[in-house]
Short mmCIF file of C-alpha atoms in Angstrom, two decimals:
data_model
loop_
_atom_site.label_atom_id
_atom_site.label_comp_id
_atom_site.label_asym_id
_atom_site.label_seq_id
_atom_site.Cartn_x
_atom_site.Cartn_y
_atom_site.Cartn_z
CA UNK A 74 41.41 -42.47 -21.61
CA UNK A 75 41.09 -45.58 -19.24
CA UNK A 76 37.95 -46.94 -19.01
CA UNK A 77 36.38 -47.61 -15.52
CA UNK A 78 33.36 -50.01 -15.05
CA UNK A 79 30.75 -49.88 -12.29
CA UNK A 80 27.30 -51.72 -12.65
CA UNK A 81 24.16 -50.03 -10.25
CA UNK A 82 20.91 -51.88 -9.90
CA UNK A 83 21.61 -53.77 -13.10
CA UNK A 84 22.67 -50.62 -15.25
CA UNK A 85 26.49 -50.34 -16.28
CA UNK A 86 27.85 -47.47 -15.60
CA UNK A 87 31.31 -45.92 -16.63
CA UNK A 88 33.54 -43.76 -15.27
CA UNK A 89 36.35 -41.60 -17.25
CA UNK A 90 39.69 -40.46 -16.04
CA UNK A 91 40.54 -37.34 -18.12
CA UNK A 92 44.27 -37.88 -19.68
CA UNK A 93 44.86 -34.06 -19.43
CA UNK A 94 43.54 -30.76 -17.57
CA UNK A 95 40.91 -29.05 -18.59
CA UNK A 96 39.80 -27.36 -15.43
CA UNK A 97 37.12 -29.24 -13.89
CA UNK A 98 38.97 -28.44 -10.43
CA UNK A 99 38.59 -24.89 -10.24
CA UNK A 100 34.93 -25.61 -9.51
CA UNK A 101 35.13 -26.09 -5.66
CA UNK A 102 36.78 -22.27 -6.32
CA UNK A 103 34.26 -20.97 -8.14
CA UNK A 104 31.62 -21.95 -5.82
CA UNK A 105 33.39 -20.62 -2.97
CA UNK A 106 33.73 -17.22 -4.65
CA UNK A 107 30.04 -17.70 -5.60
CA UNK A 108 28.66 -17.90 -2.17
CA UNK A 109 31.32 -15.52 -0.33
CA UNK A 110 30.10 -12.86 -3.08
CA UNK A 111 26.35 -13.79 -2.20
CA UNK A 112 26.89 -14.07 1.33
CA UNK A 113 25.71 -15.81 4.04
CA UNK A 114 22.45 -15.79 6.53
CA UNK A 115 22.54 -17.77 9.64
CA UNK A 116 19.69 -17.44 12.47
CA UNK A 117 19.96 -17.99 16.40
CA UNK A 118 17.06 -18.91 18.68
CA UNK A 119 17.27 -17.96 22.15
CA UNK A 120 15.22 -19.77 24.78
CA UNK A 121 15.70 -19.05 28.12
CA UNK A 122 14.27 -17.41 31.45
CA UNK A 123 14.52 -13.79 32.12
CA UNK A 124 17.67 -12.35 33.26
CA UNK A 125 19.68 -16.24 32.51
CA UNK A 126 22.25 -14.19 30.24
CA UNK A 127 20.88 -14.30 26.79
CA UNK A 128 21.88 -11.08 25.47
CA UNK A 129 25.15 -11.21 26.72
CA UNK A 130 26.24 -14.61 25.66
CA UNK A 131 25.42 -13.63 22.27
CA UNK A 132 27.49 -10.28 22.54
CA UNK A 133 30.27 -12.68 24.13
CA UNK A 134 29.91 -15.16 20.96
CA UNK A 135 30.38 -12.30 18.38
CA UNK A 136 32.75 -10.19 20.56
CA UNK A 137 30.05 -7.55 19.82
CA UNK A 138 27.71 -5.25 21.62
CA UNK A 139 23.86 -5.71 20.39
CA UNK A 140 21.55 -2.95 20.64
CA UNK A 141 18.97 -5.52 22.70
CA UNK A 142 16.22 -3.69 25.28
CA UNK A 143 16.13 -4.97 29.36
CA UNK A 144 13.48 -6.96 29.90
CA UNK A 145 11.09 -7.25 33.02
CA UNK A 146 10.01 -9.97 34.74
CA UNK A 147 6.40 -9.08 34.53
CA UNK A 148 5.26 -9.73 30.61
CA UNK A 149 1.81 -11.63 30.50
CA UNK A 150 2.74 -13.34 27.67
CA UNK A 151 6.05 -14.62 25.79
CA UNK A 152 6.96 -12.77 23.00
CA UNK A 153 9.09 -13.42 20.19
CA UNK A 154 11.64 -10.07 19.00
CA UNK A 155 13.54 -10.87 15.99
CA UNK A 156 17.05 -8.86 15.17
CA UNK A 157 19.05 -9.04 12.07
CA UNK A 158 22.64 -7.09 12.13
CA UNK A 159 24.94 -7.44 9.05
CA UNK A 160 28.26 -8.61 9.94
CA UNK A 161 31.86 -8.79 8.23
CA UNK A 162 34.68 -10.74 8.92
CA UNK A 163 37.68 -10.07 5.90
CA UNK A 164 35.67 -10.31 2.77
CA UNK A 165 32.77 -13.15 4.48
CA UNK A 166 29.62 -11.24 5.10
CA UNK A 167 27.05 -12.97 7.22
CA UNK A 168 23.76 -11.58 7.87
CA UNK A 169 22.81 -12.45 11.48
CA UNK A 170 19.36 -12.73 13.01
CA UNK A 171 19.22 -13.21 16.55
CA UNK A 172 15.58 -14.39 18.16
CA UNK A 173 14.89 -13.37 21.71
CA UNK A 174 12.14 -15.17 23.85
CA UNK A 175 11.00 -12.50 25.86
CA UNK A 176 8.83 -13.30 28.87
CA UNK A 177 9.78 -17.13 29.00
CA UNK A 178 9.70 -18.74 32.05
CA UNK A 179 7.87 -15.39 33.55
CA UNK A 180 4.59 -16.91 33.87
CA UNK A 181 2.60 -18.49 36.66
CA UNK A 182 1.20 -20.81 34.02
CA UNK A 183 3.83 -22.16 31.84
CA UNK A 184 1.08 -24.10 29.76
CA UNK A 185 1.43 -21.07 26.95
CA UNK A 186 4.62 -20.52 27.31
CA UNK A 187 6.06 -22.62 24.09
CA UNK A 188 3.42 -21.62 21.78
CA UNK A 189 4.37 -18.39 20.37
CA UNK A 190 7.95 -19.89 19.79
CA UNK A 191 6.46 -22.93 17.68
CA UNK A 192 4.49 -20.49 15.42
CA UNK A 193 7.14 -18.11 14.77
CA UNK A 194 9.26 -20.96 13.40
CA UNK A 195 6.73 -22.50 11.35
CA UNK A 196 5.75 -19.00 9.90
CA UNK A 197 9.48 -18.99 9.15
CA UNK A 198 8.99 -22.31 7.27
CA UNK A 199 5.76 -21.11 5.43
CA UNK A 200 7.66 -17.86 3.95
CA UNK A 201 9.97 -20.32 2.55
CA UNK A 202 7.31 -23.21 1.01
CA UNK A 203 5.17 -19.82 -0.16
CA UNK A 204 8.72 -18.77 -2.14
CA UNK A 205 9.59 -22.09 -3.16
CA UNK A 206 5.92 -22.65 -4.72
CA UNK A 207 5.50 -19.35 -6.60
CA UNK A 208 6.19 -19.47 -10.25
CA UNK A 209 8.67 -16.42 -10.60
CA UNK A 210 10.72 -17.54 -7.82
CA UNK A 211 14.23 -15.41 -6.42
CA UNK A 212 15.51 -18.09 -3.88
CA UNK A 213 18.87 -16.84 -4.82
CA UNK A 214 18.51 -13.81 -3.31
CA UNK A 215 15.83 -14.44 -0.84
CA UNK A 216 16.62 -13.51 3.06
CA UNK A 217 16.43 -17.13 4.72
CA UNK A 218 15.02 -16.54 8.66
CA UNK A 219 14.46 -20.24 8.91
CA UNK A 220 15.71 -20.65 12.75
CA UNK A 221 19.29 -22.72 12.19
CA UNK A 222 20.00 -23.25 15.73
CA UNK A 223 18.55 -23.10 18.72
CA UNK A 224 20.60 -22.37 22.26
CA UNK A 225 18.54 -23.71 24.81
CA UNK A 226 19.57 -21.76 28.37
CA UNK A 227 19.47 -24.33 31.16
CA UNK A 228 19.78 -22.53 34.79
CA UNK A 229 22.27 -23.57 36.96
CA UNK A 230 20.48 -24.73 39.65
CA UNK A 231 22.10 -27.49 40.12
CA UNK A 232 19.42 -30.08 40.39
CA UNK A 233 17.93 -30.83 37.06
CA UNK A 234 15.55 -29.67 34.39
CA UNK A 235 12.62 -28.30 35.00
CA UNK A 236 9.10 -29.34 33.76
CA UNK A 237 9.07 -26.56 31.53
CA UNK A 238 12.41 -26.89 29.92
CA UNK A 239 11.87 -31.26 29.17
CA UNK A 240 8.41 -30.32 27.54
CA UNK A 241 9.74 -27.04 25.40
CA UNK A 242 12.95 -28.89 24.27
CA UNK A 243 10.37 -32.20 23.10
CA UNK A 244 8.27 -29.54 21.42
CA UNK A 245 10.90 -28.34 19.34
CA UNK A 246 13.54 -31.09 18.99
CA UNK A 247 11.42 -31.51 15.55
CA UNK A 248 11.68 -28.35 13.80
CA UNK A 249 15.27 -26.79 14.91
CA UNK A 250 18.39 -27.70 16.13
CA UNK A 251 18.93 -27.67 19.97
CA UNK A 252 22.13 -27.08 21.26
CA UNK A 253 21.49 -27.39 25.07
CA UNK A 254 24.23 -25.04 27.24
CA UNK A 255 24.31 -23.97 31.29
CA UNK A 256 23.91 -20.48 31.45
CA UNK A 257 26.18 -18.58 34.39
CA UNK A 258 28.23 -22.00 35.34
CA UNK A 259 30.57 -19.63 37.49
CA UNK A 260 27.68 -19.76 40.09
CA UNK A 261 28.40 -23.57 40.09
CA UNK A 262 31.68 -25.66 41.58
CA UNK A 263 33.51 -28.20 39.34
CA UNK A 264 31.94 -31.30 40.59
CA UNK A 265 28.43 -29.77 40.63
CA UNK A 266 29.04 -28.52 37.27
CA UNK A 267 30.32 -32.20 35.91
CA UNK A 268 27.20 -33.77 38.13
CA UNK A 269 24.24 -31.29 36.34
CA UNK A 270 25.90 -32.11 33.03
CA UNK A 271 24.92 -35.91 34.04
CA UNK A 272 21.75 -35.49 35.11
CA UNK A 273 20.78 -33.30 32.17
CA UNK A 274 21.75 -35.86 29.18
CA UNK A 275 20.30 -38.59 31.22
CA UNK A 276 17.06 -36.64 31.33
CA UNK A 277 16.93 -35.62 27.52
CA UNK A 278 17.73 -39.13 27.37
CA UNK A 279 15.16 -40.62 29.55
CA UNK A 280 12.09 -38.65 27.97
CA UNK A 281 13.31 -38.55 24.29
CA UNK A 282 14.98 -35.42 23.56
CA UNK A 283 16.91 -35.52 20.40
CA UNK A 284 19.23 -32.55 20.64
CA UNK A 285 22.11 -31.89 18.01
CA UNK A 286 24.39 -33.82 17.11
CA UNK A 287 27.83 -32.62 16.00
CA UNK A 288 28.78 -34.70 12.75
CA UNK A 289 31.09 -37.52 12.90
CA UNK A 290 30.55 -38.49 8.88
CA UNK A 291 33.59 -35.62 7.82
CA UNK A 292 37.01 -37.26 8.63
CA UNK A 293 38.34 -33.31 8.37
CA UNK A 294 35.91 -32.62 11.82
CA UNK A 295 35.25 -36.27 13.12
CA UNK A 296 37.84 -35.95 16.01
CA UNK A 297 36.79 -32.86 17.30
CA UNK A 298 32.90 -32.97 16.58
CA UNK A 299 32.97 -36.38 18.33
CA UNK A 300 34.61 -34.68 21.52
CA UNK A 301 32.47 -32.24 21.26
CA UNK A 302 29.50 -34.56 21.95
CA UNK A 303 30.69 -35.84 24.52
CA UNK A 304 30.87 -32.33 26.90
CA UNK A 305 27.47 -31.17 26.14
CA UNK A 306 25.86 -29.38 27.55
CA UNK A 307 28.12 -26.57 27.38
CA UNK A 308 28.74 -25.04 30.55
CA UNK A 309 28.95 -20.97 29.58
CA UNK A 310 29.73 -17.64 31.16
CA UNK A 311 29.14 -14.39 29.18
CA UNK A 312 31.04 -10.89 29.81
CA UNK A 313 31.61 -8.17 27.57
CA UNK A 314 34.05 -6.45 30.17
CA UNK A 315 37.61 -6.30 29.77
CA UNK A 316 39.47 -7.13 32.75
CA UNK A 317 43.72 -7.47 33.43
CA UNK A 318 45.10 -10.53 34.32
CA UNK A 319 48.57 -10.31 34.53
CA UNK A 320 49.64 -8.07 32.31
CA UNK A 321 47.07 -8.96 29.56
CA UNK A 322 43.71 -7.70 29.26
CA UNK A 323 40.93 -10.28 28.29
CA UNK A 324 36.97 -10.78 28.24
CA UNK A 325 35.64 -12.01 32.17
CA UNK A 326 34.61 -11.13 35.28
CA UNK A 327 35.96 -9.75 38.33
CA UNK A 328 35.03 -11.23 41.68
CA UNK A 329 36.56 -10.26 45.21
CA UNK A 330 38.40 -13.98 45.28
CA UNK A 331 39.46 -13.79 42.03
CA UNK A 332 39.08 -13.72 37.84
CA UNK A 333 36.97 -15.76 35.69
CA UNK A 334 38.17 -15.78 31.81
CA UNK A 335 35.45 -16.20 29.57
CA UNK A 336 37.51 -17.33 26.94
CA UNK A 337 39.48 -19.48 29.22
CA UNK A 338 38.73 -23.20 28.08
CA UNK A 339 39.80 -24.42 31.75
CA UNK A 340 37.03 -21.93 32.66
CA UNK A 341 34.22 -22.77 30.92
CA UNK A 342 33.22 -23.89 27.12
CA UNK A 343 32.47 -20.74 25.63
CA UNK A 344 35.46 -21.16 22.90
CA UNK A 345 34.34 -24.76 22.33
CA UNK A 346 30.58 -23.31 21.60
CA UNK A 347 32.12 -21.03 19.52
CA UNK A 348 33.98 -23.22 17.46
CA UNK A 349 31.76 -25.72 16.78
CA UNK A 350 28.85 -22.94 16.22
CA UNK A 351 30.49 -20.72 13.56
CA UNK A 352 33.94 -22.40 12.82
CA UNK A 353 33.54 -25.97 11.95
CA UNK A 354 29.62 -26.55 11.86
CA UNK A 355 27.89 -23.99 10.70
CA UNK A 356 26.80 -25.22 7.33
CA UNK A 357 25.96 -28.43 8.73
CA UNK A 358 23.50 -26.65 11.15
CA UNK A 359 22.32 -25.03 7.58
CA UNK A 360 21.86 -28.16 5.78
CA UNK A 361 19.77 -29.95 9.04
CA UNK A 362 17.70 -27.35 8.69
CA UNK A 363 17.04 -27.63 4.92
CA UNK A 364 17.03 -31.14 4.53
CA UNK A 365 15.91 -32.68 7.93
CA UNK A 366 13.30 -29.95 9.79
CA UNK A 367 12.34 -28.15 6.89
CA UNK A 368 11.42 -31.15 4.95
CA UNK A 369 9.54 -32.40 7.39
CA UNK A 370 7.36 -29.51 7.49
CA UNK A 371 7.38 -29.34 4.11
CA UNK A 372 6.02 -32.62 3.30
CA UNK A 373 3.34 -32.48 5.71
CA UNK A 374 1.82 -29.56 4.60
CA UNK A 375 2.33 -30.65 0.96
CA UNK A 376 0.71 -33.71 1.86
CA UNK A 377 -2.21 -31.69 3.71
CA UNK A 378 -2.56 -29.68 0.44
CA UNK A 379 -2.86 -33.31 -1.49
CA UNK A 380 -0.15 -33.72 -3.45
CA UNK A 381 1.95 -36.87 -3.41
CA UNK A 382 5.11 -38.98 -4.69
CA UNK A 383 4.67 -41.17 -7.68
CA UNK A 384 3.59 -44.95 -6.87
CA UNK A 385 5.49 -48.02 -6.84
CA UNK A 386 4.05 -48.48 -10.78
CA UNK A 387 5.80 -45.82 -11.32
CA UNK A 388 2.63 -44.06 -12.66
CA UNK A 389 3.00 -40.33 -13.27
CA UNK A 390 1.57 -37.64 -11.25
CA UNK A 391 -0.59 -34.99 -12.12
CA UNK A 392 -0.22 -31.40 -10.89
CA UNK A 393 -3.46 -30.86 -12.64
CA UNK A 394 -5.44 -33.85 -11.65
CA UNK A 395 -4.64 -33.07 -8.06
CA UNK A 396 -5.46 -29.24 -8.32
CA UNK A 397 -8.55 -30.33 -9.82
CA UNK A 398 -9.31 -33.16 -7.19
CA UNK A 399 -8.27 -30.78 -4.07
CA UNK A 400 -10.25 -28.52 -5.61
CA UNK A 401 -13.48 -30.48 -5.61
CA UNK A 402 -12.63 -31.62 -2.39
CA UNK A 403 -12.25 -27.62 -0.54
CA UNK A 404 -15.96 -26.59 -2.76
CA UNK A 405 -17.39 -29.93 -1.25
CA UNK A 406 -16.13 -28.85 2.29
CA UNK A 407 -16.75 -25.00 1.83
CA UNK A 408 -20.64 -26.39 0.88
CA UNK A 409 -20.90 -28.45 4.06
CA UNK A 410 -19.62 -25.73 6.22
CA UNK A 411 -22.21 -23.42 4.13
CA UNK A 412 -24.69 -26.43 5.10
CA UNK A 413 -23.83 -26.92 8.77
CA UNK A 414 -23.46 -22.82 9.01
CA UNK A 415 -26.82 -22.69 7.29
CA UNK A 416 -28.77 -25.23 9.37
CA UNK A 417 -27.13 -24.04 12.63
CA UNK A 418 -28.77 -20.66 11.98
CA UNK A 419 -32.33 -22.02 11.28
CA UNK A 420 -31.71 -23.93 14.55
CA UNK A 421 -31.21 -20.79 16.51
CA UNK A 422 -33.82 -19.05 14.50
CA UNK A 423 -35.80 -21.56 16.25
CA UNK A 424 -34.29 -21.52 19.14
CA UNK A 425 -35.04 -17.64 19.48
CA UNK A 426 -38.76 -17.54 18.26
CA UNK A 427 -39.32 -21.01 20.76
CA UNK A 428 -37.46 -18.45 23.55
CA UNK A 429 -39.12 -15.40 22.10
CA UNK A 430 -42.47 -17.28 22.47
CA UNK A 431 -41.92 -18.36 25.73
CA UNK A 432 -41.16 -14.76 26.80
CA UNK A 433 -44.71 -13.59 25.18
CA UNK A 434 -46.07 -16.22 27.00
CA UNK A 435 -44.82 -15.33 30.36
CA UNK A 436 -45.26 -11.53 29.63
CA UNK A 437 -48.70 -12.11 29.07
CA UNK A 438 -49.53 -14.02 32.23
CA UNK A 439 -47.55 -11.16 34.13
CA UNK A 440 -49.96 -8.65 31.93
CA UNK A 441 -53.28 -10.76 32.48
CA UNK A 442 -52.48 -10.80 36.31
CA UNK A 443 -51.56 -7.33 36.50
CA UNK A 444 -54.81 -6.14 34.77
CA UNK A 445 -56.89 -8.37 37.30
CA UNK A 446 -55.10 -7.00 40.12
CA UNK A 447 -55.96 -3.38 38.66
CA UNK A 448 -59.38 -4.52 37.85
CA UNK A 449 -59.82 -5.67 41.64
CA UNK A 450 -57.98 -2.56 43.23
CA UNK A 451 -59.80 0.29 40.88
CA UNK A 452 -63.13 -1.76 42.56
CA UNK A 453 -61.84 -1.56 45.93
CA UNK A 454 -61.31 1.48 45.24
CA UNK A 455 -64.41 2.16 44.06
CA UNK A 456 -66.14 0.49 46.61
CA UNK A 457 -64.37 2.68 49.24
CA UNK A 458 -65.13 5.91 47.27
CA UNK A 459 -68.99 4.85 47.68
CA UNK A 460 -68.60 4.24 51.18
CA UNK A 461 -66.96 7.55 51.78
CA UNK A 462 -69.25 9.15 49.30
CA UNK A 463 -72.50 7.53 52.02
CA UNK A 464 -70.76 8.68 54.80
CA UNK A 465 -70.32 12.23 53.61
CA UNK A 466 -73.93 12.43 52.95
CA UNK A 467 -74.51 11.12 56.21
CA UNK A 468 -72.47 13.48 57.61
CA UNK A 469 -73.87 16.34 55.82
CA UNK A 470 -77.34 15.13 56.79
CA UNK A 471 -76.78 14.93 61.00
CA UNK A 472 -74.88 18.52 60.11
CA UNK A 473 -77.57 20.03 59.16
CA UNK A 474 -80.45 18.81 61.13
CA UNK A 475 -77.19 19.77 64.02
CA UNK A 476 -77.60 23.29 62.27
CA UNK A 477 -81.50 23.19 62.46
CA UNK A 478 -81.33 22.44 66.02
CA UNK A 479 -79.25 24.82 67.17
CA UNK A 480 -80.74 27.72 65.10
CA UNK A 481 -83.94 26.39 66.69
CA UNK A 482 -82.43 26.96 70.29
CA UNK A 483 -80.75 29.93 69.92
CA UNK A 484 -84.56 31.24 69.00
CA UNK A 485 -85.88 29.89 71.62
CA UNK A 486 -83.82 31.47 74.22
CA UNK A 487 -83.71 34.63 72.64
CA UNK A 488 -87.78 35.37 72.57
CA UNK A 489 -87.39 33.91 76.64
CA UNK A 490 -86.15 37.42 77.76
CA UNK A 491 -88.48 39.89 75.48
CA UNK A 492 -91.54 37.46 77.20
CA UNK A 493 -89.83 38.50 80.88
CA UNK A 494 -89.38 42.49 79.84
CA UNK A 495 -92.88 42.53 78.84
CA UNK A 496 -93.93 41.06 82.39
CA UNK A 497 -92.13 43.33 83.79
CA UNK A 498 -93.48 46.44 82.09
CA UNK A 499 -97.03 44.92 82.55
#
């Protein structure tokens, strides 16, 4: 054997060149025929307005036909509808989850709108950490729906960005991989197509939008990925309709002034999206996630939960002493949220008897002046009923020395003619 020395931060090091073959490079094979005998997962995020062309630039991508529902214009809220399909190409099996953002853009308030996208891909992250931290652990064959790219649908206005689309994109520039594209660039002309794809890097630009990057580190893909770079966004038409040009039929769109080729590079950059999506950097989109956005999650929340890397003294860490510590510290915080939860209730105990009190209070003036105003009508009342009472007795009185008069003159006048009869008889 010949004997190679390299020396590392003071330590020597050797290297060994076998003399013979013993097999070492059948190992890139056996990992190959590893993985294409697990198979692969690889998840899509689609952000976009209703009715941009989500659905069927996806169906254009994968030359096949989703089962996806319309949507309407008229959802409250944004919701996110997950899809996995299982897909086969030779002997590669890839299982495929496609994210829809359903409602996005709908809203007259667009404050909202990014939230429910945010927590569905950390939730995606927390499955994972909750896996990764159990003790009987199947990562092997766990089903991976962290989000490994995100295709951000631009309109084709042919202005700029909107508000909405800068502060979504800085949102989640942080936890997925953006691949910005314009959606329906056949509604656009050349020049205003090469103009928007100006203005739109010099905004992401401008306001700090880091959106992937194709690598440049693999010679095998530095040409290409490095082109690539240069022509994003990626202008995009989608069409699942076969149409005959010439005397082939292909994938486009038929309009009264001609055909538009989908898969026509002079046409628009849906091949180019495709390669550099599936063909050449799909495990790179992978790995980001896994090592860059993922990570970062990871080691925040890790952090949160009080764990940390050995120090500088290189003294050791202890799983144990930092359960124990975090511990102490959730008790001591549950006990001052009992405390605060516990004094806040004797405060609006208080509150209500001071209120209740109060109420009594008032209640009782109400009931004191009611009763005096009672008192003083049943005496008016009263008062009146002796009145009436004096006057009836008055009454009765005049009515009956009235009576006693009258029966007095009726006598009177009857005894006048017997006196006059007798006269007369006389």
């Amino acid at each position: 054997c010949v004997q190679k020395h390299t020396f590392c931060q003071n330590e020597e090091k050797r290297t060994l060149e076998l003399s013979g073959h013993v097999g070492l490079r059948s190992l890139p094979d056996q990992l190959v025929k590893r993985a294409v005998k697990q198979g692969y997962s690889f998840n899509i995020l689609c952000v976009g307005e209703t009715g941009i062309g989500k659905s069927t630039l996806i169906n254009t991508l994968f030359r096949i036909i989703f089962e996806n529902e319309e949507a309407s214009h008229y959802d409250e809220e944004v919701k996110v509808l997950p899809r996995t399909y299982d897909l086969q190409e030779s002997n590669v099996n890839l299982k495929l989850t496609v994210v829809h953002t359903v409602g996005f853009g709908d809203q007259i308030n667009h404050v909202k709108s990014s939230e429910p996208i945010l927590e569905y891909i950390d939730a995606q992250f927390k499955r994972y950490l909750e896996e990764e931290l159990k003790i009987k652990r199947s990562l092997w064959n766990y089903h991976d729906t962290r989000i490994h790219a995100c295709l951000y649908f631009i309109a084709p206005n042919g202005h700029s960005l909107k508000a909405l689309d800068l502060v979504t994109m800085k949102k989640l520039d942080s936890k997925v991989n953006i691949i910005p594209v314009i959606a329906k660039a056949d509604t656009l002309t050349r020049n205003e197509l090469v103009n928007l794809k100006i203005k739109v890097m010099s905004e992401l630009v401008s306001n700090g939008v880091q959106i992937y990057q194709f690598p440049t580190e693999d010679e095998a893909v530095a040409e290409i990925n490095s082109s690539m770079n240069t022509q994003l966004p990626f202008a995009v038409i989608g069409s699942t309709e076969n149409v005959t040009v010439g005397n082939k039929t292909v994938k486009g769109r038929m309009y009264p002034w001609g055909s538009i080729q989908v898969e026509n590079e002079n046409h628009c950059d849906l091949v180019k999206l495709r390669e550099m999506l599936l063909r050449v950097n799909m495990e790179d989109l992978r790995e980001q996630t896994h090592t860059r956005h993922y990570e970062l999650y990871r080691r925040c929340k890790l952090e949160e939960m009080g764990f940390k890397d050995p120090t500088l003294d290189n003294q050791s860490f202890s799983l144990q002493k930092t359960y124990e510590a975090k511990r102490k510290e959730f008790i001591k915080e549950l006990q001052h949220k009992e405390e605060s939860m516990r004094q806040m209730f004797v405060n609006k105990v208080k509150e209500a008897e001071v209120e209740l009190k109060e109420k009594e209070k008032e209640l009782q003036g109400r009931f004191e002046l009611l009763k005096t105003m009672h008192q003083e009508e049943k005496k008016n009342l009263e008062e009146k009923k002796r009145e009436m009472e004096e006057e009836m007795n008055a009454f009765n009185r005049r009515k009956v020395a009235a009576e006693t008069l009258m029966g007095q003159a009726l006598q009177g006048s009857s005894q006048q003619p017997f006196k006059k009869d007798k006269d007369k008889k006389k």
